[in-house]
Tab-separated table of C-alpha atoms and ligand atoms in Angstrom:
chain	number	residue	atom	x	y	z
A	1	MET	CA	9.886	13.947	-4.171
A	2	SER	CA	11.312	10.658	-5.397
A	3	SER	CA	13.952	8.874	-3.388
A	4	ASP	CA	16.777	6.922	-5.008
A	5	THR	CA	16.799	3.855	-2.812
A	6	GLY	CA	13.102	3.173	-2.382
A	7	LEU	CA	12.225	0.653	0.297
A	8	VAL	CA	14.898	-1.621	1.771
A	9	VAL	CA	14.260	-4.412	4.286
A	10	GLN	CA	17.190	-6.379	5.677
A	11	ASP	CA	17.225	-9.457	7.902
A	12	LEU	CA	13.874	-8.617	9.444
A	13	SER	CA	12.596	-10.986	12.134
A	14	PHE	CA	9.498	-10.579	14.278
A	15	SER	CA	7.620	-12.631	16.830
A	16	TRP	CA	4.136	-11.847	18.143
A	17	GLY	CA	5.115	-13.793	21.282
A	18	ALA	CA	5.514	-17.380	22.457
A	19	GLY	CA	8.738	-17.763	20.474
A	20	LYS	CA	7.318	-18.601	17.062
A	21	LEU	CA	8.620	-16.235	14.371
A	22	ALA	CA	6.009	-14.515	12.184
A	23	LEU	CA	8.916	-13.207	10.082
A	24	ASP	CA	12.267	-14.932	9.848
A	25	ARG	CA	15.235	-12.939	8.466
A	26	CYS	CA	13.323	-11.389	5.567
A	27	SER	CA	15.197	-9.217	3.073
A	28	LEU	CA	13.732	-7.436	0.087
A	29	GLN	CA	13.974	-4.211	-1.863
A	30	VAL	CA	11.394	-2.187	-3.783
A	31	PRO	CA	13.113	0.483	-5.903
A	32	ALA	CA	11.547	3.947	-6.164
A	33	GLY	CA	9.221	4.088	-9.160
A	34	GLU	CA	8.332	0.380	-8.960
A	35	LEU	CA	5.272	-1.609	-7.877
A	36	TRP	CA	6.047	-4.937	-6.214
A	37	MET	CA	3.562	-7.565	-5.124
A	38	LEU	CA	3.759	-9.595	-1.927
A	39	LEU	CA	2.349	-13.109	-2.112
A	40	GLY	CA	1.928	-15.950	0.341
A	41	ALA	CA	-0.627	-18.189	2.010
A	42	ASN	CA	-2.804	-16.987	4.908
A	43	GLY	CA	-0.624	-16.511	7.974
A	44	SER	CA	2.665	-16.366	6.035
A	45	GLY	CA	3.495	-12.923	7.507
A	46	LYS	CA	2.489	-10.460	4.772
A	47	SER	CA	0.475	-8.067	6.967
A	48	THR	CA	3.042	-8.307	9.764
A	49	LEU	CA	5.740	-7.203	7.295
A	50	LEU	CA	3.651	-4.227	6.133
A	51	ARG	CA	2.823	-3.227	9.708
A	52	LEU	CA	6.506	-3.196	10.631
A	53	ILE	CA	7.405	-1.053	7.609
A	54	ALA	CA	4.611	1.397	8.531
A	55	LYS	CA	5.808	1.448	12.191
A	56	LEU	CA	2.361	0.297	13.343
A	57	ILE	CA	4.231	-2.285	15.440
A	58	PRO	CA	7.753	-1.872	16.872
A	59	LEU	CA	10.835	-3.257	15.170
A	60	GLN	CA	12.419	-6.205	16.981
A	61	GLU	CA	15.281	-7.334	14.771
A	62	GLY	CA	16.587	-6.203	11.399
A	63	ILE	CA	16.759	-3.016	9.370
A	64	ILE	CA	14.061	-1.078	7.492
A	65	ILE	CA	14.974	1.896	5.314
A	66	ALA	CA	11.786	3.585	4.161
A	67	PRO	CA	11.713	7.149	2.834
A	68	GLN	CA	8.972	9.032	4.697
A	69	PRO	CA	6.102	9.491	4.683
A	70	VAL	CA	4.841	5.944	4.352
A	71	GLY	CA	1.173	5.424	3.429
A	72	PHE	CA	-0.963	2.368	4.221
A	73	VAL	CA	-4.066	1.301	2.289
A	74	PHE	CA	-6.137	-1.354	4.069
A	75	GLN	CA	-8.346	-4.044	2.598
A	76	ASN	CA	-11.502	-2.302	3.819
A	77	PRO	CA	-11.544	1.469	3.171
A	78	ASP	CA	-14.176	1.932	5.902
A	79	HIS	CA	-11.359	1.182	8.370
A	80	GLN	CA	-9.390	4.242	7.356
A	81	LEU	CA	-11.762	6.906	6.040
A	82	VAL	CA	-12.628	8.946	9.125
A	83	MET	CA	-14.235	12.193	7.955
A	84	PRO	CA	-17.763	12.795	6.608
A	85	THR	CA	-16.825	14.096	3.149
A	86	ALA	CA	-14.195	13.127	0.574
A	87	GLY	CA	-12.429	16.496	0.740
A	88	ALA	CA	-12.420	16.608	4.548
A	89	ASP	CA	-10.965	13.123	4.685
A	90	VAL	CA	-8.006	14.013	2.475
A	91	ALA	CA	-7.525	17.311	4.362
A	92	PHE	CA	-7.528	15.437	7.687
A	93	GLY	CA	-4.297	13.688	6.666
A	94	LEU	CA	-2.636	17.085	6.223
A	95	VAL	CA	-3.334	18.564	9.678
A	96	ALA	CA	0.228	17.990	10.888
A	97	GLU	CA	1.712	19.897	7.948
A	98	ASN	CA	0.886	23.466	9.037
A	99	LEU	CA	-0.468	24.473	5.630
A	100	THR	CA	-2.644	27.520	5.026
A	101	LEU	CA	-6.282	26.880	4.194
A	102	ALA	CA	-5.611	27.788	0.552
A	103	GLN	CA	-2.633	25.399	0.368
A	104	THR	CA	-4.727	22.636	1.924
A	105	HIS	CA	-7.511	23.186	-0.631
A	106	THR	CA	-5.025	23.061	-3.506
A	107	ARG	CA	-3.446	19.835	-2.258
A	108	VAL	CA	-6.836	18.208	-1.658
A	109	ARG	CA	-8.127	19.188	-5.096
A	110	SER	CA	-5.074	17.965	-6.956
A	111	ALA	CA	-4.998	14.684	-4.971
A	112	LEU	CA	-8.668	14.042	-5.785
A	113	ASP	CA	-7.997	14.891	-9.444
A	114	ALA	CA	-5.043	12.471	-9.456
A	115	VAL	CA	-7.252	9.544	-8.421
A	116	GLY	CA	-10.154	10.399	-10.721
A	117	LEU	CA	-12.384	11.898	-8.011
A	118	GLY	CA	-12.045	15.509	-9.154
A	119	GLY	CA	-14.997	17.706	-8.119
A	120	LEU	CA	-16.186	15.305	-5.414
A	121	GLU	CA	-14.778	17.239	-2.422
A	122	ARG	CA	-18.207	17.649	-0.841
A	123	ARG	CA	-19.447	14.134	-1.591
A	124	PRO	CA	-20.278	12.259	1.646
A	125	VAL	CA	-17.942	9.293	2.072
A	126	TYR	CA	-20.925	6.969	2.620
A	127	ALA	CA	-22.172	7.914	-0.856
A	128	LEU	CA	-19.012	6.660	-2.616
A	129	SER	CA	-18.754	3.188	-4.132
A	130	GLY	CA	-16.227	0.690	-2.769
A	131	GLY	CA	-13.856	1.416	-5.648
A	132	GLN	CA	-14.198	5.171	-5.147
A	133	LYS	CA	-13.519	4.763	-1.420
A	134	GLN	CA	-10.319	2.870	-2.140
A	135	ARG	CA	-9.258	5.613	-4.559
A	136	LEU	CA	-10.076	8.185	-1.869
A	137	ALA	CA	-7.774	6.316	0.519
A	138	VAL	CA	-5.049	6.553	-2.142
A	139	ALA	CA	-5.814	10.290	-2.580
A	140	GLY	CA	-4.937	10.733	1.093
A	141	MET	CA	-1.499	9.227	0.374
A	142	VAL	CA	-1.038	11.406	-2.717
A	143	ALA	CA	-1.876	14.561	-0.740
A	144	ARG	CA	0.646	13.613	1.953
A	145	GLN	CA	3.218	13.027	-0.806
A	146	CYS	CA	3.960	9.521	0.444
A	147	GLN	CA	7.195	8.034	-0.863
A	148	VAL	CA	6.302	4.485	0.093
A	149	LEU	CA	2.856	3.012	-0.421
A	150	LEU	CA	1.821	-0.192	1.345
A	151	LEU	CA	-1.406	-1.819	0.167
A	152	ASP	CA	-2.806	-4.829	2.029
A	153	GLU	CA	-5.176	-6.699	-0.308
A	154	PRO	CA	-6.668	-3.385	-1.482
A	155	THR	CA	-8.830	-5.002	-4.168
A	156	ALA	CA	-10.276	-7.823	-2.048
A	157	LEU	CA	-13.678	-6.107	-1.794
A	158	LEU	CA	-13.743	-4.656	-5.317
A	159	ASP	CA	-15.447	-5.827	-8.500
A	160	PRO	CA	-13.195	-6.590	-11.503
A	161	GLU	CA	-13.668	-3.131	-13.050
A	162	SER	CA	-12.739	-1.248	-9.861
A	163	GLN	CA	-9.895	-3.716	-9.299
A	164	THR	CA	-8.354	-2.865	-12.670
A	165	ALA	CA	-8.922	0.868	-12.113
A	166	LEU	CA	-7.071	0.745	-8.777
A	167	LEU	CA	-4.184	-1.292	-10.217
A	168	GLU	CA	-3.777	1.154	-13.090
A	169	LEU	CA	-4.039	4.164	-10.789
A	170	VAL	CA	-1.374	2.907	-8.385
A	171	ARG	CA	0.947	1.868	-11.215
A	172	GLN	CA	0.614	5.325	-12.757
A	173	LEU	CA	1.304	7.082	-9.420
A	174	VAL	CA	4.301	4.876	-8.802
A	175	ARG	CA	5.748	5.745	-12.217
A	176	GLN	CA	4.950	9.461	-12.180
A	177	GLN	CA	5.883	10.248	-8.578
A	178	GLY	CA	8.753	7.822	-8.008
A	179	VAL	CA	6.873	6.053	-5.206
A	180	ALA	CA	7.935	2.574	-4.038
A	181	ALA	CA	4.784	0.454	-3.645
A	182	LEU	CA	4.350	-2.958	-2.015
A	183	TRP	CA	0.956	-4.547	-2.729
A	184	VAL	CA	-0.318	-7.707	-1.016
A	185	THR	CA	-2.483	-9.961	-3.139
A	186	HIS	CA	-3.852	-13.481	-3.425
A	187	ARG	CA	-4.949	-12.816	-6.993
A	188	LEU	CA	-2.274	-13.969	-9.404
A	189	GLY	CA	-3.845	-11.982	-12.260
A	190	GLU	CA	-2.696	-8.783	-10.509
A	191	LEU	CA	0.938	-9.767	-11.038
A	192	GLU	CA	0.656	-8.610	-14.621
A	193	TYR	CA	0.784	-5.009	-13.314
A	194	CYS	CA	3.902	-5.308	-11.165
A	195	ASP	CA	7.632	-4.891	-11.660
A	196	GLY	CA	8.598	-7.635	-9.233
A	197	ALA	CA	7.178	-9.944	-6.602
A	198	VAL	CA	8.117	-11.507	-3.275
A	199	LEU	CA	6.779	-14.842	-2.052
A	200	LEU	CA	6.562	-15.437	1.712
A	201	GLN	CA	6.289	-18.959	3.109
A	202	GLY	CA	6.064	-19.460	6.854
A	203	GLY	CA	7.587	-16.046	7.515
A	204	LYS	CA	10.558	-16.556	5.192
A	205	VAL	CA	11.189	-15.074	1.764
A	206	ALA	CA	10.902	-18.206	-0.389
A	207	ALA	CA	11.484	-16.427	-3.724
A	208	GLN	CA	11.626	-12.932	-5.162
A	209	GLY	CA	12.189	-11.156	-8.445
A	210	ASP	CA	10.574	-11.757	-11.822
A	211	PRO	CA	6.794	-12.118	-11.303
A	212	GLU	CA	6.449	-14.659	-14.117
A	213	LYS	CA	8.953	-16.977	-12.460
A	214	LEU	CA	7.072	-16.701	-9.166
A	215	VAL	CA	3.800	-17.607	-10.837
A	216	GLY	CA	5.580	-20.609	-12.313
A	217	LEU	CA	6.690	-21.638	-8.798
A	218	LEU	CA	3.170	-21.291	-7.421
A	219	LYS	CA	1.637	-23.375	-10.195
A	220	VAL	CA	4.073	-26.291	-9.815
B	301	LIG	N1	-2.018	-9.202	16.453
B	301	LIG	C1	-1.499	-10.430	16.453
B	301	LIG	N2	-1.268	-11.092	17.603
B	301	LIG	C2	-0.738	-12.337	17.611
B	301	LIG	N3	-0.399	-13.025	16.495
B	301	LIG	C3	-0.610	-12.421	15.323
B	301	LIG	C4	-1.163	-11.089	15.220
B	301	LIG	N4	-1.254	-10.750	13.910
B	301	LIG	C5	-0.787	-11.812	13.225
B	301	LIG	N5	-0.390	-12.803	14.055
B	301	LIG	C6	0.190	-14.102	13.652
B	301	LIG	O1	1.337	-13.851	12.842
B	301	LIG	C7	1.379	-14.765	11.742
B	301	LIG	C8	1.395	-13.976	10.430
B	301	LIG	O2	0.145	-13.307	10.306
B	301	LIG	P1	-0.143	-12.211	9.180
B	301	LIG	O3	-1.425	-11.551	9.546
B	301	LIG	O4	1.061	-11.359	9.028
B	301	LIG	O5	-0.312	-13.131	7.896
B	301	LIG	P2	-0.813	-12.772	6.437
B	301	LIG	O6	0.197	-13.357	5.494
B	301	LIG	O7	-1.096	-11.331	6.346
B	301	LIG	O8	-2.158	-13.625	6.326
B	301	LIG	P3	-3.533	-13.331	5.516
B	301	LIG	O9	-3.286	-13.744	4.094
B	301	LIG	O10	-4.536	-14.225	6.197
B	301	LIG	O11	-3.877	-11.876	5.669
B	301	LIG	C9	0.170	-15.683	11.896
B	301	LIG	O12	0.590	-16.860	12.559
B	301	LIG	C10	-0.770	-14.884	12.773
B	301	LIG	O13	-1.606	-15.705	13.545
B	302	LIG	MG1	-2.851	-10.235	5.967
């Protein structure tokens, strides 16, 4: 299920209207099996970039090569968990795949196991903690066998323990399944978990590569 190239973005530009560019000729690459972080001030274009990669908004200019399917994890899991129980929510993401009931059950169970929610199929979503909800959102991506994972400030609402658990979970999935993951954060401590980082400034890629060098740039 791994793809050799991972995620490739070339010369991507986008305007929400009125001429001003939200993204200005951005290029970056996240190899399969790597977790990269996307940094930048509020309004620098991070969410716009993720939305374009996920095809939530139409491409205007540039090239995106993203092995499918692409999964998106939002800051607030309540914005993406739509079914009443954990198992039903993961199964809901599989409806387009024409699986038998038994195949669906197997996929749901192994996805929940993979994120540490094994045995919680029947647990109501409202009865999960914030950290568990975020892991359930990731389980949906695991079940769909996503090749690219986009995470937009996924730890913003989590306590430090759940934050670390989610970072470790995603890093492990990325390594084991050859997924290319792009993770938006404002928390520099999270960079310790990544293989590379990209810094956006005013819609342009200001720097990319070694996370330690980027932290150095931000602290100057
Ligand atoms: N739906 C929209 N309609 C019009 N303009 C938008 C829309 N979404 C974002 N923008 C504009 O595009 C620019 C980039 O916004 P974006 O949300 O991508 O930034 P961001 O880096 O994700 O910021 P934050 O850290 O606050 O989440 C901003 O100037 C913003 O106002
Ligand atoms: Mg954003």
